[in-house]
Coordinates of C-alpha atoms and ligand atoms in Angstrom, one line a residue:
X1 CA -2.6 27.5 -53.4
X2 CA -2.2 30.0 -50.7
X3 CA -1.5 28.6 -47.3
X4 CA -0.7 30.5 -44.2
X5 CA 3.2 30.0 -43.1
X6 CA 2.6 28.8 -39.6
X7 CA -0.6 26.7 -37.8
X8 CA -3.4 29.0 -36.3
X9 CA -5.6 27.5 -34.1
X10 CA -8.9 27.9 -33.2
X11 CA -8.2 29.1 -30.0
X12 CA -5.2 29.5 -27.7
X13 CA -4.3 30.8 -24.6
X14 CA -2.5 33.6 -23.6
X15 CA -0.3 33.5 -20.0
X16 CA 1.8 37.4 -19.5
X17 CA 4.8 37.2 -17.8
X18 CA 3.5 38.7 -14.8
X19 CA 1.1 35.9 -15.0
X20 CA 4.0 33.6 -14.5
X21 CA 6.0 35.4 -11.6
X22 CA 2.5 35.3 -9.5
X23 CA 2.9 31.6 -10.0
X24 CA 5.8 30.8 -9.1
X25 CA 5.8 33.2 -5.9
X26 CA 3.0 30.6 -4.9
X27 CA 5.0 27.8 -5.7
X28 CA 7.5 29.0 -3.3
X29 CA 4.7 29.7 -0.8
X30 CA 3.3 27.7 1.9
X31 CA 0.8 26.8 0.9
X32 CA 0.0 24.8 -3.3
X33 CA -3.6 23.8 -2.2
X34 CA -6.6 25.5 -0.9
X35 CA -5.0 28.1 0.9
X36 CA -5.9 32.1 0.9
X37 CA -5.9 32.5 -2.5
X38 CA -8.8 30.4 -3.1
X39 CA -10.8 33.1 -1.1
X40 CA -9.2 35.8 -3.2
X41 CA -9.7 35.1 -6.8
X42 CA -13.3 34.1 -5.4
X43 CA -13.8 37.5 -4.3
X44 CA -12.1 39.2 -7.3
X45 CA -14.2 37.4 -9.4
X46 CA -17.3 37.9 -7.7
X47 CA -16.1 41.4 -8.1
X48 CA -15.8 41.7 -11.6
X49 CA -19.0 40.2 -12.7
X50 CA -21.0 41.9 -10.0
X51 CA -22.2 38.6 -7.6
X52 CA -22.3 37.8 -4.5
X53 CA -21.0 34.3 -4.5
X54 CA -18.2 32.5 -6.6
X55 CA -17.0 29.1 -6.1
X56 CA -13.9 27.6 -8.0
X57 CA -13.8 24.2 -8.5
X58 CA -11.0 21.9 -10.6
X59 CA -13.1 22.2 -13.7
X60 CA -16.1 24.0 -15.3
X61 CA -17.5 20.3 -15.5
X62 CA -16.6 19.7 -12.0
X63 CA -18.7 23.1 -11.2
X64 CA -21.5 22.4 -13.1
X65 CA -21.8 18.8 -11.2
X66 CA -21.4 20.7 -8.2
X67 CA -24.7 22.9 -9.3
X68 CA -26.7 19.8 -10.2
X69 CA -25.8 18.7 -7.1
X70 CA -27.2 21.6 -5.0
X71 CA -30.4 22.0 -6.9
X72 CA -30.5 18.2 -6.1
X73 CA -30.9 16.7 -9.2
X74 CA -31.6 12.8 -8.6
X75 CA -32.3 9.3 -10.3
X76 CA -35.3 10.0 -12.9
X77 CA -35.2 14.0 -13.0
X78 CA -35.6 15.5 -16.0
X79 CA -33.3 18.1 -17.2
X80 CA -33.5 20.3 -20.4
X81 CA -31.0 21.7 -22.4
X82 CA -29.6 21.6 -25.9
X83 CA -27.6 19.3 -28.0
X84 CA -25.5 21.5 -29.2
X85 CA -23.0 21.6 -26.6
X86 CA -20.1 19.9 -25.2
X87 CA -21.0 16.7 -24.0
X88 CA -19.9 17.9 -20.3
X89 CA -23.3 20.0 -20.6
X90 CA -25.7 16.6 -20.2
X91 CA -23.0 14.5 -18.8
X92 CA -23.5 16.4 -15.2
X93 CA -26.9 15.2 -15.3
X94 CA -25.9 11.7 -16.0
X95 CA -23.5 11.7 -13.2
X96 CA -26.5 12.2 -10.6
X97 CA -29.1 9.8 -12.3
X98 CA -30.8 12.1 -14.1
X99 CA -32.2 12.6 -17.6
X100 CA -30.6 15.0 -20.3
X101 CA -33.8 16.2 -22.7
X102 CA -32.6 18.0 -25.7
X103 CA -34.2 20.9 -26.6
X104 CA -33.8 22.1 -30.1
X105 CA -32.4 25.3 -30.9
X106 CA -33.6 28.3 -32.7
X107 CA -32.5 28.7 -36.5
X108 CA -30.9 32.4 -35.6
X109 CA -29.4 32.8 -32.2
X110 CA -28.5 28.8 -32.7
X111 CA -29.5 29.0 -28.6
X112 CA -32.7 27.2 -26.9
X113 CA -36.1 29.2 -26.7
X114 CA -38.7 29.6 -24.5
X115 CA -40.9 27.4 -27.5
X116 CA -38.5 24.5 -27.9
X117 CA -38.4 24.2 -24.3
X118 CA -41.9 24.8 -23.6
X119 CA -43.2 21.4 -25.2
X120 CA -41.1 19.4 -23.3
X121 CA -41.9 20.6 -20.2
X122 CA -43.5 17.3 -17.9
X123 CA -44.0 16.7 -14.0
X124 CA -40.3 15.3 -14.1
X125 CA -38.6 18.1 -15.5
X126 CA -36.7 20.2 -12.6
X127 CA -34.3 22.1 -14.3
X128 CA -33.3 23.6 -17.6
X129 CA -29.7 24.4 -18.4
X130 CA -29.6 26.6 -21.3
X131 CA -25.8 26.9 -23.1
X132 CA -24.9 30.8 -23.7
X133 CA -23.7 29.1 -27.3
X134 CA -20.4 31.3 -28.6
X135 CA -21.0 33.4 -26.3
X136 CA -24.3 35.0 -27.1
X137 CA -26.6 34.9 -24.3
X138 CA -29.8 32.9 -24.5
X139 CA -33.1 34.8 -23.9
X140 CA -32.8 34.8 -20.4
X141 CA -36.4 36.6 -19.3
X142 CA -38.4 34.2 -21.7
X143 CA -36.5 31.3 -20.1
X144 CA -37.2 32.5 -16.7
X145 CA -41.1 33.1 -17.3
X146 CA -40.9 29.4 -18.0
X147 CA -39.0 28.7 -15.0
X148 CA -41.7 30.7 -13.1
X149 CA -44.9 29.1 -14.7
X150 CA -43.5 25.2 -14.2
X151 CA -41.2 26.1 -11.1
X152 CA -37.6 25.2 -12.8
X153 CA -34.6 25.6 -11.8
X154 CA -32.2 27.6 -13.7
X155 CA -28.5 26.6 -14.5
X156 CA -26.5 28.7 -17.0
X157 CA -23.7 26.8 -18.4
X158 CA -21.6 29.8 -19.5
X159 CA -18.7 28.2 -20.6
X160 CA -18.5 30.6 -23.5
X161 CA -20.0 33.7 -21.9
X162 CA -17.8 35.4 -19.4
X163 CA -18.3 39.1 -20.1
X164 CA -21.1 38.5 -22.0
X165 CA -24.0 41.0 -21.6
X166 CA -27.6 40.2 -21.4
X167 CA -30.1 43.5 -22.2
X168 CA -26.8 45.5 -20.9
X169 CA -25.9 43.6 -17.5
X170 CA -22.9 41.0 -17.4
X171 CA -24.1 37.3 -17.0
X172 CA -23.6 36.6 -13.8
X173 CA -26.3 33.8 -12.8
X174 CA -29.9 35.1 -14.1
X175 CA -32.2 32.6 -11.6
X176 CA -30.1 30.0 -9.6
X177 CA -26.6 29.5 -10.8
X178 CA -23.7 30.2 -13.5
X179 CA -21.2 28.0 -14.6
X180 CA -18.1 29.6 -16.2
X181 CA -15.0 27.3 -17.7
X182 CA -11.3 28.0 -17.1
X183 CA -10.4 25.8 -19.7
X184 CA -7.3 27.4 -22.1
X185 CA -9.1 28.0 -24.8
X186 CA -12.0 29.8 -22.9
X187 CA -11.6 33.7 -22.2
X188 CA -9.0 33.2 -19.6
X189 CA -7.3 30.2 -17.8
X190 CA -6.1 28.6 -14.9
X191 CA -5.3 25.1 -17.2
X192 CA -8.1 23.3 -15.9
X193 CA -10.7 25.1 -13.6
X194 CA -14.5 26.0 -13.6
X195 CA -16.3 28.6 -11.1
X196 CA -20.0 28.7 -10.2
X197 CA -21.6 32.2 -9.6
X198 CA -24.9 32.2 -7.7
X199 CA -26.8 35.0 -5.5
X200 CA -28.0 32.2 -3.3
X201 CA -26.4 31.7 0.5
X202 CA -27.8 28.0 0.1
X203 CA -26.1 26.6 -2.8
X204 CA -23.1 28.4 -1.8
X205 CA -22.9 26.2 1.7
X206 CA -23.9 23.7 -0.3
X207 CA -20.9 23.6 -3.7
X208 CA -18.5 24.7 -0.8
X209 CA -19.5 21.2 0.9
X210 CA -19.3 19.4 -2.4
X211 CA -16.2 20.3 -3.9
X212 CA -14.5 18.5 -0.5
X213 CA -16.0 15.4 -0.2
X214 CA -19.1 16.9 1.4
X215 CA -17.3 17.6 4.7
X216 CA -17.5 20.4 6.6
X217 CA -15.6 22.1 9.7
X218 CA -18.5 24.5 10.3
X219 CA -20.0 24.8 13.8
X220 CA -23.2 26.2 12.6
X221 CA -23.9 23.2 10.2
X222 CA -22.1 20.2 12.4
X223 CA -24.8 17.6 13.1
X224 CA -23.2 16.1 16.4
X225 CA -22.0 19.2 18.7
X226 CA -18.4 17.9 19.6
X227 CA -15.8 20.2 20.8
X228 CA -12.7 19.0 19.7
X229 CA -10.6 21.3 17.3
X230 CA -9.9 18.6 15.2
X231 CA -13.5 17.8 14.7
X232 CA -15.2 17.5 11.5
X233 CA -18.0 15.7 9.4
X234 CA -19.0 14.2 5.9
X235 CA -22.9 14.5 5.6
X236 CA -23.0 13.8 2.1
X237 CA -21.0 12.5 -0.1
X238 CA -19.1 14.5 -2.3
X239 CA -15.7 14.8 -4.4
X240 CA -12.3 16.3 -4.6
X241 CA -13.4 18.7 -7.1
X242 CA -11.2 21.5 -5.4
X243 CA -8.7 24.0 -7.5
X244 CA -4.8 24.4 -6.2
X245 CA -3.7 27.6 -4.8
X246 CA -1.1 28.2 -7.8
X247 CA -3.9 27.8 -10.4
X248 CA -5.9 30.5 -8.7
X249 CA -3.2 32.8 -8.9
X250 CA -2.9 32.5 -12.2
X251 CA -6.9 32.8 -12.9
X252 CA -6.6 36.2 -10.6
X253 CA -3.9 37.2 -12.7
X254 CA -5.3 36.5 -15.8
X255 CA -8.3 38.4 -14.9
X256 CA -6.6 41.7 -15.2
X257 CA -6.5 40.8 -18.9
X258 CA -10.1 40.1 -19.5
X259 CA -11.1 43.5 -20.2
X260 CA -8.5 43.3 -23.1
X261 CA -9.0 40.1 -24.4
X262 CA -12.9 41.2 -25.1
X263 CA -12.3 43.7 -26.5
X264 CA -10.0 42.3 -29.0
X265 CA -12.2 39.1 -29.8
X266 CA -15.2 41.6 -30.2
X267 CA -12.8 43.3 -32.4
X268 CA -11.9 40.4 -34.3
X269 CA -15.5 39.1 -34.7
X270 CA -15.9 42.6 -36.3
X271 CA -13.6 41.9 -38.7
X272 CA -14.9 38.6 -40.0
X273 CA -18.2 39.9 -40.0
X274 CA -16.4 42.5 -42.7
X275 CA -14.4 40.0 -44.8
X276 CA -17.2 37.3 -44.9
X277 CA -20.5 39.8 -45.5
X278 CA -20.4 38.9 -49.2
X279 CA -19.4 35.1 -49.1
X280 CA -22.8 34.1 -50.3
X281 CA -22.4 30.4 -49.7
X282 CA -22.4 31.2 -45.9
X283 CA -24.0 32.4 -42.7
X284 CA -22.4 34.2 -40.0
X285 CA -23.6 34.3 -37.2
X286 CA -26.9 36.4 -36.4
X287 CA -26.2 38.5 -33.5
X288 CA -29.6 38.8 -30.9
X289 CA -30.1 42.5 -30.1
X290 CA -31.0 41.8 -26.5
X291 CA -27.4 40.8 -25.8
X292 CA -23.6 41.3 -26.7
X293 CA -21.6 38.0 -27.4
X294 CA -18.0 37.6 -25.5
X295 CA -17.4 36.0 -28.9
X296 CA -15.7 32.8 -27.2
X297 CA -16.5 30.9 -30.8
X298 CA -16.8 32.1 -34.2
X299 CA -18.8 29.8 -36.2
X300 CA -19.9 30.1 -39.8
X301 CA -22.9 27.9 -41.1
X302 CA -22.4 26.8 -45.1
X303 CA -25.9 27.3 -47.2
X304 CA -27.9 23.7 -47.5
X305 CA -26.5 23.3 -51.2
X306 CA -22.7 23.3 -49.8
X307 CA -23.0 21.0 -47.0
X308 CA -22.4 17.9 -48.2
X309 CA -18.7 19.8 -48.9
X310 CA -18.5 20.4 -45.3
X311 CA -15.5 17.9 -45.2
X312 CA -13.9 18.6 -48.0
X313 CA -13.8 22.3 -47.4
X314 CA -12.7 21.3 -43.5
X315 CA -9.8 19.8 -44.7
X316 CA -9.1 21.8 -47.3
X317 CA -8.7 24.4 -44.6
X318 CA -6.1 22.1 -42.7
X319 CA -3.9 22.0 -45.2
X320 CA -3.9 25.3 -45.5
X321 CA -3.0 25.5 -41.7
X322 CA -6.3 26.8 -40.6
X323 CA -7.1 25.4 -37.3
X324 CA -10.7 25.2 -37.8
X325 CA -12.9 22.9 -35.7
X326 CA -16.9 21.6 -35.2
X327 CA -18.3 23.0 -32.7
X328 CA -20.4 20.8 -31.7
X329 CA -21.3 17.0 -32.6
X330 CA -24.7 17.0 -31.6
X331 CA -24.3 15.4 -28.0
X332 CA -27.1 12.8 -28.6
X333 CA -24.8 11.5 -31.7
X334 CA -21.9 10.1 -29.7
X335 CA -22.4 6.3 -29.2
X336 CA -23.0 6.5 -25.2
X337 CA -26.1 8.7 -25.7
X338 CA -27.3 6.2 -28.7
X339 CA -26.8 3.3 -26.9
X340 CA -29.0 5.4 -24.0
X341 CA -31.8 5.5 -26.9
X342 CA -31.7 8.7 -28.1
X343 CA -32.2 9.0 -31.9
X344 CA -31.1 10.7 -34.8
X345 CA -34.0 13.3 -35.9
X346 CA -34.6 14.4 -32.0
X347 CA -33.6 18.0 -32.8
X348 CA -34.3 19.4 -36.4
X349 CA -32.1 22.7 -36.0
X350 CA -29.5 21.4 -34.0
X351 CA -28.6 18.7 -36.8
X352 CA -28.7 21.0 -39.8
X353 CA -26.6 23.4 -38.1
X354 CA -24.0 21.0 -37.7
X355 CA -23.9 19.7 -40.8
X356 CA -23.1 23.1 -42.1
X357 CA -20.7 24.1 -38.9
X358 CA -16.9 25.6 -39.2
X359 CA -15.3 27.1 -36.3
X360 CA -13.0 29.6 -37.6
X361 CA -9.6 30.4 -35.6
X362 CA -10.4 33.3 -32.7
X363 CA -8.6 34.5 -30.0
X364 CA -6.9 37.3 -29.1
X365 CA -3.6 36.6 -30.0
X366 CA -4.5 37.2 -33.6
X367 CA -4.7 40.1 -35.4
X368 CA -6.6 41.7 -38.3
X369 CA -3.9 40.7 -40.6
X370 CA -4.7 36.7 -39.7
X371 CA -8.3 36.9 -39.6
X372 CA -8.1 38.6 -43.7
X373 CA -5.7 35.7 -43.9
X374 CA -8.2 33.4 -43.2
X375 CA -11.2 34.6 -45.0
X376 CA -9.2 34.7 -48.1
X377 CA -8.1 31.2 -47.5
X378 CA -11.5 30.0 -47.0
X379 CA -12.7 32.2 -50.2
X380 CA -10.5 29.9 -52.4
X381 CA -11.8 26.8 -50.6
X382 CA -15.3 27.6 -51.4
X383 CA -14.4 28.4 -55.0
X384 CA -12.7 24.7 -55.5
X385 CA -16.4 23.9 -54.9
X386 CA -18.3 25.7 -57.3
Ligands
PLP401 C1 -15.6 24.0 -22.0 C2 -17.0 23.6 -21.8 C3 -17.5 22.9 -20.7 C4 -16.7 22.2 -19.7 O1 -15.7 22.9 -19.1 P1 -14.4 22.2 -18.6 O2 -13.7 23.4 -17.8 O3 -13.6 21.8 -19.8 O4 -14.7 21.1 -17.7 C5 -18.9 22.7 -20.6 N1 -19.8 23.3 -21.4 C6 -19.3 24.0 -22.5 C7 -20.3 24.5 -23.5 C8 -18.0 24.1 -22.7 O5 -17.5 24.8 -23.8

């Protein structure tokens, strides 16, 4: 049995020295919360993905809230978007009184469609929040037709998808907003941390409002005209969803690496796509020609004859020290979304795919050397089921 000499894991972070000392100069600065380098990374990464608004928040959940929030989802609305997600994607929706509709996803780009999202489409329905699934983008113009014809709103959650490309342009917030996750295992960190890109002033005042307890300081926006320096109002009611200073620093930092880092994954991807094209009791992942992946995930789908061996080929793996994963249980399958009433059989696509779903290790720590490693390991677990 051949078995890899130390764990890989799925994914991983990686935090350069000069990551570090930015840190810690912060730590020893005045300031640990909100101070200027909020505003900095904000620009830098507004910068870097070509928009005209960014606004960090303690977590890509926390952002996407925030982006419910400003579109002003409420108690009844209907929102659309897939089940094969984490569950943060429909939670957000939950947390206003809304109501998460799953729309299936397409056998190839395993991403939501203009036609599984089309039928579903009602006088409730206000947004759609389509999940740029291992990074390759969704088709973004059919989505917006739709968001056109029924007059949707249109929330990206691009956890996976920073430097993503849609029909050669970055992802950057297509219609109303982008959410992008600072999580370590996403393209780059600041431990916990999401941002939200939009193009739109409004939502801008708006997530700045609600990541701090929906006060504001602001003269032009002030309901009672008081003059008193210290003077300042809650209109709304909002959360501490705000990111510390010392984490920003590090996401700044990090950002000088992401060039690197996608490269490498795309790199990496490459390579699987090499090792596994003759593994005939899989599918790797079809790539859309309208967009390039940031290749956050790479999953592999087993053939309908091997996935009852799912399991046993999952664990196989493990004890081979293989980090894979599942990415993901269909959201409606976790016991606070049944008990909600949704039902197995809801989404066709979604539930094949995940019978059938390994995430294999990726990030760009590895090298080509690990990911041959890994197909070979997962060549002799496949032959233990023939
Ligand atoms: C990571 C992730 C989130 C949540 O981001 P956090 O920063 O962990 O809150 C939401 N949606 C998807 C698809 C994710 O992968």
């Amino acid at each position: 049995m051949k078995k890899r000499k130390e764990f890989l894991s799925y994914g991983k972070q990686w935090i350069y020295d000069e990551d570090i000392e930015e840190v810690v100069k912060a730590l020893k600065s005045d300031y640990l919360t909100t101070g200027p380098a909020i505003l900095e990374c904000e620009k830098s990464l507004c910068k870097y993905i070509g928009c005209k608004y960014a606004v960090l928040f303690s977590s890509g959940t926390a952002a996407l809230h925030g982006a419910m929030f400003s579109i002003d989802i409420k108690e009844g609305d209907e929102v659309i978007l897939p089940a094969m997600s984490f569950a943060a994607t429909a939670n957000v929706v939950k947390y206003l009184g809304g109501i998460p509709v799953f729309a299936d996803i397409d056998k190839e780009t395993y991403t939501i469609t203009k036609e599984t999202v089309e039928p579903l489409i009602n006088k409730k329905t206000k947004a759609i929040i389509p999940v740029h699934y291992t990074g390759q983008p969704c088709d973004l113009d059919e989505l917006n037709q739709l968001c056109d014809k029924y007059k949707l709103k249109l929330v990206e959650d691009g956890a996976h998808a920073l430097g993503a490309k849609y029909k050669g342009k970055l992802l950057k917030s297509f219609r109303d907003m982008m959410m992008v996750s600072f999580h370590p295992v996403k393209h780059i960190t600041s431990g916990e941390g999401g941002v939200i890109f939009t193009d739109n002033k409004e939502y801008y005042n708006k997530l700045i409002q609600f990541r701090s307890h929906g006060i504001t300081r602001d003269n032009d926006f002030l309901e009672n005209k008081e003059n008193a320096a210290y003077y300042y109002e809650q209109q709304f009611l909002g959360y501490n969803y705000r990111l510390t200073d010392f984490q920003a620093v590090l996401l700044k930092s990090q950002l000088k690496h992401l060039d690197f880092f996608l490269s490498k994954r795309r790199k990496l991807a490459n390579e699987y796509f090499l090792a596994l094209k003759d593994f005939e009791e899989i599918v790797c992942p079809f790539q859309a020609d309208y967009g390039e992946s940031s290749y956050h995930l790479f999953v592999i789908n087993l053939k309908d004859k091997y996935k009852d061996q799912r399991d046993f080929i999952f664990n196989e793996m493990k004890k081979r020290n293989i980090g894979v994963n599942v990415h993901y249980i269909p959201i409606y399958y976790h016991p606070y979304y049944k008990k909600l009433g949704y039902k197995k059989g809801l989404c066709k696509n979604t539930e094949r795919l995940y019978e059938g779903l390994i995430t294999l290790p990726l990030h760009p720590k590895m090298e080509k050397e690990d990911v041959l490693e890994v197909s070979q390991i997962l060549r002799e677990c496949l032959d233990l089921v023939k």
